[in-house]
Coordinates of C-alpha atoms in Angstrom, one line a residue:
M1 CA 8.4 26.9 5.3
D2 CA 7.6 26.9 9.1
D3 CA 8.8 24.0 11.3
F4 CA 5.3 22.5 11.7
L5 CA 4.8 22.2 8.0
A6 CA 8.3 21.0 7.5
A7 CA 7.8 18.2 10.1
R8 CA 4.6 17.1 8.4
S9 CA 6.2 17.3 5.0
Q10 CA 9.2 15.3 6.1
M11 CA 7.0 12.6 7.6
A12 CA 4.8 12.5 4.5
L13 CA 7.8 12.2 2.2
S14 CA 9.3 9.4 4.3
L15 CA 6.0 7.5 4.4
G16 CA 5.4 8.1 0.7
F17 CA 8.6 6.4 -0.2
H18 CA 8.5 3.7 2.4
I19 CA 5.0 2.5 1.6
I20 CA 6.1 1.6 -1.9
F21 CA 9.2 -0.3 -0.7
S22 CA 7.2 -2.1 2.0
C23 CA 4.3 -3.1 -0.3
I24 CA 6.7 -4.7 -2.8
G25 CA 8.6 -6.3 0.1
M26 CA 5.4 -7.8 1.5
V27 CA 4.0 -9.1 -1.8
M28 CA 6.9 -10.1 -4.1
P29 CA 8.0 -13.1 -1.9
F30 CA 4.6 -14.7 -2.6
F31 CA 5.1 -14.3 -6.3
M32 CA 8.5 -15.9 -5.8
A33 CA 7.1 -18.7 -3.7
V34 CA 4.4 -19.6 -6.3
S35 CA 7.0 -19.7 -9.1
H36 CA 9.3 -21.8 -7.0
F37 CA 6.5 -24.2 -6.1
I38 CA 5.7 -24.7 -9.8
Y39 CA 9.3 -25.3 -10.5
L40 CA 9.6 -27.9 -7.8
R41 CA 6.5 -29.7 -9.1
T42 CA 7.2 -29.5 -12.8
G43 CA 11.0 -29.1 -13.2
N44 CA 10.4 -26.3 -15.7
E45 CA 13.6 -24.3 -15.7
N46 CA 11.7 -21.1 -16.7
Y47 CA 10.1 -21.0 -13.3
K48 CA 13.5 -21.5 -11.6
N49 CA 14.9 -18.6 -13.6
I50 CA 11.9 -16.4 -12.6
T51 CA 12.2 -17.4 -9.0
Q52 CA 15.9 -16.5 -8.8
A53 CA 15.4 -13.2 -10.7
W54 CA 12.5 -12.2 -8.4
S55 CA 14.5 -13.2 -5.3
K56 CA 17.1 -10.7 -6.2
G57 CA 14.5 -8.0 -6.5
V58 CA 13.1 -9.0 -3.1
A59 CA 16.6 -8.5 -1.7
I60 CA 16.9 -5.0 -3.2
F61 CA 13.5 -3.9 -1.8
F62 CA 14.2 -5.6 1.6
A63 CA 17.4 -3.5 2.0
T64 CA 15.8 -0.2 0.9
G65 CA 12.7 -0.9 3.0
A66 CA 14.9 -1.6 6.0
V67 CA 16.7 1.8 5.5
S68 CA 13.5 3.8 5.0
G69 CA 11.7 2.0 7.8
T70 CA 14.6 2.7 10.2
V71 CA 14.5 6.4 9.3
L72 CA 10.8 6.5 10.0
S73 CA 11.2 5.0 13.5
F74 CA 13.7 7.7 14.3
E75 CA 11.5 10.4 12.9
L76 CA 8.7 9.5 15.1
G77 CA 10.8 10.4 18.2
L78 CA 12.7 13.3 16.7
L79 CA 9.8 15.1 14.9
W80 CA 6.9 14.2 17.2
P81 CA 8.2 13.9 20.8
G82 CA 5.0 15.0 22.3
F83 CA 3.2 12.2 20.6
M84 CA 5.7 9.5 21.5
K85 CA 5.8 10.6 25.1
E86 CA 2.1 10.0 25.6
A87 CA 1.4 7.3 23.0
G88 CA 4.6 5.2 23.1
P89 CA 3.6 3.2 26.2
I90 CA 0.2 2.6 24.7
F91 CA 0.7 1.5 21.1
G92 CA 4.4 0.5 21.3
M93 CA 3.6 -3.2 21.3
P94 CA 2.9 -3.6 17.5
F95 CA 6.2 -1.8 16.8
S96 CA 8.1 -4.2 19.0
L97 CA 6.4 -7.2 17.4
E98 CA 7.1 -5.7 14.0
G99 CA 10.8 -5.7 14.8
T100 CA 10.6 -9.4 15.7
A101 CA 8.9 -10.1 12.3
F102 CA 11.5 -8.1 10.6
F103 CA 14.3 -10.2 12.1
I104 CA 12.6 -13.4 11.2
E105 CA 12.1 -12.1 7.6
A106 CA 15.8 -11.2 7.4
I107 CA 17.0 -14.6 8.6
A108 CA 14.6 -16.4 6.3
L109 CA 15.6 -14.3 3.3
G110 CA 19.3 -15.1 4.0
F111 CA 18.5 -18.8 4.1
Y112 CA 16.5 -18.4 0.8
L113 CA 19.1 -16.4 -1.1
Y114 CA 22.0 -18.7 -0.2
G115 CA 20.1 -22.0 0.2
W116 CA 20.0 -23.0 -3.5
N117 CA 21.4 -26.6 -3.7
R118 CA 22.3 -26.5 0.0
F119 CA 19.0 -27.2 1.8
N120 CA 16.3 -29.8 1.2
R121 CA 14.5 -28.3 -1.7
W122 CA 11.1 -28.1 0.1
F123 CA 12.7 -26.6 3.2
H124 CA 14.3 -24.1 0.9
W125 CA 10.9 -23.2 -0.6
F126 CA 9.5 -22.9 2.9
T127 CA 12.0 -20.3 3.9
G128 CA 10.7 -18.2 1.0
V129 CA 7.2 -18.6 2.2
V130 CA 8.4 -17.5 5.7
V131 CA 9.8 -14.3 4.1
G132 CA 6.4 -13.5 2.7
I133 CA 4.5 -14.3 5.9
S134 CA 6.9 -12.2 8.0
G135 CA 6.6 -9.3 5.5
I136 CA 2.8 -9.4 5.7
A137 CA 2.9 -9.6 9.5
S138 CA 5.2 -6.6 9.6
G139 CA 2.9 -4.6 7.4
I140 CA -0.2 -5.6 9.4
L141 CA 1.5 -4.6 12.7
V142 CA 2.5 -1.2 11.4
V143 CA -1.0 -0.6 10.1
A144 CA -2.4 -1.7 13.5
A145 CA -0.3 1.1 15.1
N146 CA -1.6 3.6 12.5
S147 CA -5.2 2.5 13.0
W148 CA -4.8 3.2 16.7
M149 CA -4.2 6.8 15.8
N150 CA -7.5 6.8 13.9
S151 CA -9.5 4.8 16.5
P152 CA -7.6 5.1 19.8
S153 CA -8.4 2.5 22.5
G154 CA -6.7 0.6 25.3
F155 CA -6.6 3.4 27.8
T156 CA -8.6 5.9 29.8
F157 CA -8.0 9.6 29.1
K158 CA -9.1 12.0 31.8
D159 CA -7.8 15.5 32.7
G160 CA -4.9 15.1 30.3
V161 CA -3.7 11.9 31.9
Y162 CA -3.5 8.4 30.3
T163 CA -4.4 5.6 32.7
N164 CA -5.6 2.0 32.6
I165 CA -3.3 1.2 29.7
D166 CA -3.9 -2.1 27.9
P167 CA -1.4 -2.5 25.0
I168 CA -3.2 -5.6 23.6
K169 CA -6.5 -3.7 23.3
A170 CA -4.6 -0.8 21.8
M171 CA -3.0 -3.1 19.2
F172 CA -6.3 -4.8 18.3
N173 CA -8.2 -1.5 18.3
P174 CA -11.5 -1.2 16.5
G175 CA -10.0 -0.1 13.3
W176 CA -7.1 -2.5 12.9
F177 CA -8.9 -5.2 10.9
S178 CA -10.6 -3.0 8.3
Q179 CA -7.4 -0.9 7.8
A180 CA -5.0 -3.9 7.7
L181 CA -7.3 -5.8 5.2
H182 CA -7.6 -2.8 2.9
M183 CA -3.9 -2.0 3.0
T184 CA -2.9 -5.7 2.4
I185 CA -5.1 -6.1 -0.6
A186 CA -4.0 -2.8 -1.9
A187 CA -0.4 -3.9 -1.7
F188 CA -1.1 -7.1 -3.7
A189 CA -3.0 -5.1 -6.3
A190 CA -0.4 -2.4 -6.7
T191 CA 2.6 -4.8 -6.7
G192 CA 0.8 -7.3 -9.0
F193 CA 0.0 -4.6 -11.6
A194 CA 3.5 -3.0 -11.4
V195 CA 5.3 -6.3 -11.8
A196 CA 3.0 -7.4 -14.6
G197 CA 3.6 -4.0 -16.3
V198 CA 7.4 -4.5 -16.3
H199 CA 7.1 -8.0 -17.8
A200 CA 4.5 -6.8 -20.3
L201 CA 7.1 -4.2 -21.5
M202 CA 9.7 -6.9 -22.0
I203 CA 7.2 -9.0 -24.0
F204 CA 6.3 -6.0 -26.1
R205 CA 10.0 -5.5 -26.8
K206 CA 10.2 -9.2 -27.6
K207 CA 12.8 -9.9 -24.9
N208 CA 12.9 -13.5 -23.5
I209 CA 9.2 -13.9 -24.3
A210 CA 8.7 -17.3 -22.7
F211 CA 10.3 -16.1 -19.4
H212 CA 8.4 -12.8 -19.2
S213 CA 5.1 -14.4 -20.3
I214 CA 5.1 -16.8 -17.3
A215 CA 6.2 -14.0 -15.0
F216 CA 3.5 -11.7 -16.4
K217 CA 0.8 -14.3 -15.8
I218 CA 1.7 -14.9 -12.1
A219 CA 1.9 -11.2 -11.3
A220 CA -1.3 -10.4 -13.2
V221 CA -3.3 -13.1 -11.5
F222 CA -2.3 -11.8 -8.1
G223 CA -2.9 -8.2 -9.0
I224 CA -6.3 -8.8 -10.7
A225 CA -7.6 -11.0 -7.8
A226 CA -6.7 -8.3 -5.3
A227 CA -8.2 -5.5 -7.5
L228 CA -11.5 -7.4 -7.7
L229 CA -11.5 -8.0 -3.9
Q230 CA -10.6 -4.4 -3.0
P231 CA -14.1 -2.9 -3.3
L232 CA -15.3 -5.3 -0.5
S233 CA -12.6 -4.1 1.9
G234 CA -13.2 -0.6 0.8
D235 CA -16.8 -0.9 1.7
I236 CA -15.9 -2.2 5.2
S237 CA -13.4 0.6 5.7
A238 CA -15.9 3.3 4.5
K239 CA -18.6 2.1 6.9
F240 CA -16.1 2.1 9.8
V241 CA -14.9 5.6 8.9
A242 CA -18.5 6.8 8.8
K243 CA -19.0 5.5 12.3
T244 CA -15.7 6.6 14.0
Q245 CA -14.4 9.5 11.8
P246 CA -17.4 11.2 10.3
A247 CA -15.4 14.4 9.6
K248 CA -13.0 12.3 7.5
L249 CA -15.9 10.8 5.5
A250 CA -17.4 14.2 5.0
A251 CA -14.1 15.5 3.6
M252 CA -13.7 12.5 1.4
E253 CA -17.1 13.1 -0.1
A254 CA -17.0 16.9 0.1
H255 CA -20.3 16.6 2.1
F256 CA -21.0 19.9 3.8
E257 CA -24.5 19.6 5.1
T258 CA -25.9 16.8 7.4
G259 CA -28.9 15.1 6.0
N260 CA -30.5 11.9 4.6
N261 CA -30.8 10.7 1.0
V262 CA -27.2 11.9 0.5
P263 CA -25.8 11.5 -3.0
L264 CA -22.5 9.8 -3.8
I265 CA -20.2 12.4 -5.3
V266 CA -18.1 11.5 -8.4
G267 CA -15.4 14.1 -9.2
G268 CA -16.1 17.8 -8.5
I269 CA -14.2 20.7 -7.2
P270 CA -14.9 21.5 -3.5
D271 CA -15.6 25.2 -2.6
E272 CA -15.0 25.4 1.1
K273 CA -16.0 29.0 1.4
A274 CA -19.4 28.5 -0.3
K275 CA -19.7 25.1 1.4
K276 CA -20.6 23.3 -1.8
I277 CA -19.0 21.2 -4.6
K278 CA -19.0 22.3 -8.2
Y279 CA -19.0 20.3 -11.4
A280 CA -19.6 17.0 -9.6
I281 CA -21.7 14.0 -10.8
K282 CA -24.2 13.2 -8.0
L283 CA -25.7 9.8 -7.7
P284 CA -28.9 10.4 -5.6
G285 CA -29.1 8.7 -2.2
L286 CA -26.3 6.3 -2.9
L287 CA -23.9 7.4 -0.1
S288 CA -26.7 7.0 2.5
L289 CA -27.5 3.6 1.0
M290 CA -23.9 2.5 1.0
I291 CA -23.3 3.6 4.6
H292 CA -26.7 2.7 6.2
G293 CA -28.3 0.3 3.8
T294 CA -31.1 2.7 3.2
T295 CA -31.5 6.1 1.5
D296 CA -33.1 7.4 4.6
G297 CA -29.8 7.1 6.5
V298 CA -28.4 10.3 7.9
V299 CA -24.8 11.1 6.9
T300 CA -23.0 13.6 9.1
G301 CA -21.7 16.7 7.2
L302 CA -18.9 19.1 7.9
D303 CA -21.5 21.5 9.3
K304 CA -21.5 19.5 12.5
F305 CA -17.8 20.2 13.2
D306 CA -16.1 23.4 14.3
K307 CA -13.9 24.8 11.6
R308 CA -10.7 24.1 13.5
D309 CA -11.7 20.4 13.8
Q310 CA -12.3 19.9 10.1
P311 CA -9.8 18.2 7.9
P312 CA -8.5 19.8 4.6
V313 CA -11.4 19.1 2.3
A314 CA -9.9 19.6 -1.1
V315 CA -6.8 17.4 -0.6
T316 CA -8.8 14.6 1.1
H317 CA -11.5 14.7 -1.6
Y318 CA -9.2 14.7 -4.6
A319 CA -7.0 11.9 -3.1
F320 CA -10.1 9.8 -2.4
Q321 CA -11.4 10.3 -5.9
I322 CA -8.0 9.4 -7.4
M323 CA -7.9 6.2 -5.3
V324 CA -11.4 5.1 -6.3
A325 CA -10.9 6.0 -10.0
L326 CA -7.7 4.0 -10.3
G327 CA -9.1 1.1 -8.3
M328 CA -12.0 1.0 -10.8
L329 CA -9.5 1.1 -13.7
M330 CA -7.6 -1.9 -12.3
M331 CA -10.9 -3.8 -11.8
A332 CA -11.9 -3.1 -15.4
M333 CA -8.5 -4.3 -16.6
G334 CA -8.9 -7.4 -14.5
L335 CA -12.2 -8.2 -16.0
L336 CA -10.8 -7.7 -19.5
Y337 CA -7.9 -10.1 -18.7
I338 CA -10.4 -12.7 -17.4
F339 CA -12.5 -12.4 -20.5
A340 CA -9.5 -12.6 -22.8
A341 CA -8.1 -15.7 -21.0
W342 CA -11.4 -17.4 -21.1
K343 CA -12.7 -16.5 -24.6
K344 CA -9.9 -14.9 -26.7
P345 CA -6.4 -16.0 -25.6
D346 CA -4.9 -14.3 -28.6
L347 CA -5.8 -10.9 -27.1
L348 CA -3.3 -11.5 -24.3
R349 CA -0.4 -11.2 -26.8
A350 CA -1.9 -8.2 -28.7
P351 CA 0.3 -5.1 -28.6
W352 CA -2.6 -2.9 -27.4
F353 CA -3.3 -5.2 -24.6
L354 CA 0.4 -5.2 -23.5
K355 CA 0.5 -1.4 -23.8
L356 CA -2.5 -1.2 -21.4
F357 CA -0.6 -3.1 -18.7
I358 CA 2.5 -1.1 -19.4
F359 CA 0.5 2.1 -18.9
A360 CA -0.9 0.6 -15.7
T361 CA 2.5 -0.1 -14.1
P362 CA 2.4 2.8 -11.6
V363 CA -1.4 3.0 -11.3
G364 CA -1.6 0.7 -8.2
F365 CA 1.0 2.6 -6.3
I366 CA -0.5 6.0 -7.2
A367 CA -3.8 4.6 -5.7
V368 CA -1.9 3.4 -2.6
E369 CA -0.3 6.9 -2.1
A370 CA -3.7 8.5 -2.6
G371 CA -5.3 6.2 -0.1
W372 CA -2.6 6.9 2.4
T373 CA -3.2 10.6 1.9
V374 CA -6.9 10.1 2.7
T375 CA -6.0 8.2 5.9
E376 CA -3.5 10.8 7.1
V377 CA -4.8 14.1 5.9
G378 CA -8.4 13.1 6.6
R379 CA -7.5 12.6 10.3
Q380 CA -6.2 16.2 10.7
P381 CA -6.0 18.2 12.8
W382 CA -5.6 15.2 15.1
I383 CA -2.5 13.0 15.5
I384 CA -4.6 10.9 18.0
N385 CA -8.1 11.2 16.8
G386 CA -10.2 13.4 19.1
I387 CA -7.5 13.4 21.8
M388 CA -4.2 15.1 20.7
R389 CA -3.7 17.6 18.0
T390 CA -0.9 17.3 15.5
A391 CA 0.3 20.8 16.3
D392 CA 0.7 19.8 20.0
A393 CA 2.9 16.9 19.2
V394 CA 5.6 18.5 17.0
T395 CA 9.1 19.0 18.2
P396 CA 10.0 22.5 19.5
M397 CA 13.5 22.1 17.9
P398 CA 14.1 24.8 15.3
G399 CA 15.5 24.2 11.8
I400 CA 13.3 21.3 10.8
A401 CA 13.0 22.8 7.3
W402 CA 16.7 22.0 6.7
S403 CA 16.1 18.5 7.9
F404 CA 13.2 18.2 5.4
Y405 CA 15.5 19.4 2.5
L406 CA 18.2 16.9 3.5
F407 CA 15.8 13.9 3.7
T408 CA 14.2 14.9 0.4
A409 CA 17.7 14.6 -1.2
V410 CA 18.4 11.3 0.6
Y411 CA 15.1 9.7 -0.5
F412 CA 15.4 10.8 -4.1
T413 CA 19.0 9.5 -4.2
L414 CA 17.8 6.2 -2.7
S415 CA 15.1 6.0 -5.3
L416 CA 17.5 6.6 -8.1
A417 CA 19.7 3.8 -6.7
V418 CA 16.8 1.4 -6.6
I419 CA 15.8 2.2 -10.2
F420 CA 19.4 1.7 -11.3
L421 CA 19.6 -1.7 -9.5
L422 CA 16.3 -2.8 -10.9
Q423 CA 17.2 -1.8 -14.5
R424 CA 20.5 -3.7 -14.1
Q425 CA 18.7 -6.7 -12.7
I426 CA 16.1 -6.7 -15.6
K427 CA 19.0 -6.6 -18.2
M428 CA 20.7 -9.5 -16.5
V429 CA 17.6 -11.8 -16.8
P430 CA 19.0 -15.2 -17.9
E431 CA 18.2 -16.6 -21.3
I432 CA 15.5 -19.2 -21.3
Y433 CA 16.7 -22.8 -21.4
D434 CA 14.0 -23.7 -23.9
V435 CA 14.2 -20.7 -26.3
H436 CA 11.5 -22.3 -28.4
A437 CA 9.0 -22.6 -25.6
K438 CA 5.6 -21.2 -26.6
P439 CA 4.7 -18.1 -24.5
Q440 CA 2.3 -19.1 -21.7
M441 CA -0.1 -16.1 -21.4
V442 CA -3.1 -17.9 -20.0

């Protein structure tokens, strides 16, 4: 493995792990806050038990997210010094503000974890809300920095020199809203389905059914709402990508030739040498219609870009197809849940229905990983779109492959530790005060 590939692989590995920790850390506090609010309003001890159990999970993911995020911040400087030298003064502000949000989140989480029976009960609840808001703010700020790499702004670039730097404009670059919206909704969908799947497994095993039924409902409602909203944010993102990164869109769709009345591709195997896609389902004119509002709209193909400026087509296309397919699966499950809750509540306790959600536990995070692959691989060969190539930003330091192997071991060890802690936490779920309570699935 050469050093350039090792540096990219190490960054991909770090981001791949961190994005799961950060998504859960962003979203779980809102589940916790909803459960705590219902407890304060009703006095139902089941909700208090759920809140306390979830708060311990939040603490686990906060700690692991802090570790993996710190590693990423060092990797930016160590692996990509050429990038940080030029880009640091331009897009550094969101990282600085993210640090502030992180400290606020840490303080609020400390208040929340140790504030039971010590603070005013509504102030205590509010500290949990602050944890969630700070986590969302951190995620949005990091995504703003990443979106700057996709749609750089806030500076003038001429003759290899960056001038007229405006950090505010760089932070609120043209792509920050669409990318932050899409990522935030994806985090809610992925975390909602994952948490619902864990509680569905406990219900299926007939463990503390009243407790897990309530927890399942809260997580499922969040996840389903996000899954149903995600196509709207996806449409906004796709239109923006078509405007600012046409090569990425062409790779996503394996669209080789520029033209109008372009079909939407479903599935297929790209053949980059023959410049065509095999075995795909083609929906006539739909891509042109989705991007331009008319089938006469022209969609730029890969033929308009020099070979050295084209992203890897196969990886980008497969990742995009996986993301869309899993997103559609979550939407279908959401509609099924709504139908069951409305018309046939007994379905919500059916073994096959629980198995469906158990199966879907990792689906949202697989979709998130696939979407992040589209974002990063689809931008290649650029680290700053259209301005700096990734190969020009990598460190000249030799031996990066060994660093990649070491960090791979560290991250897998960290993942095993998280799994162990979560399994232990699930086994320690308290018994329900009212063991005869009827499961609340709707």
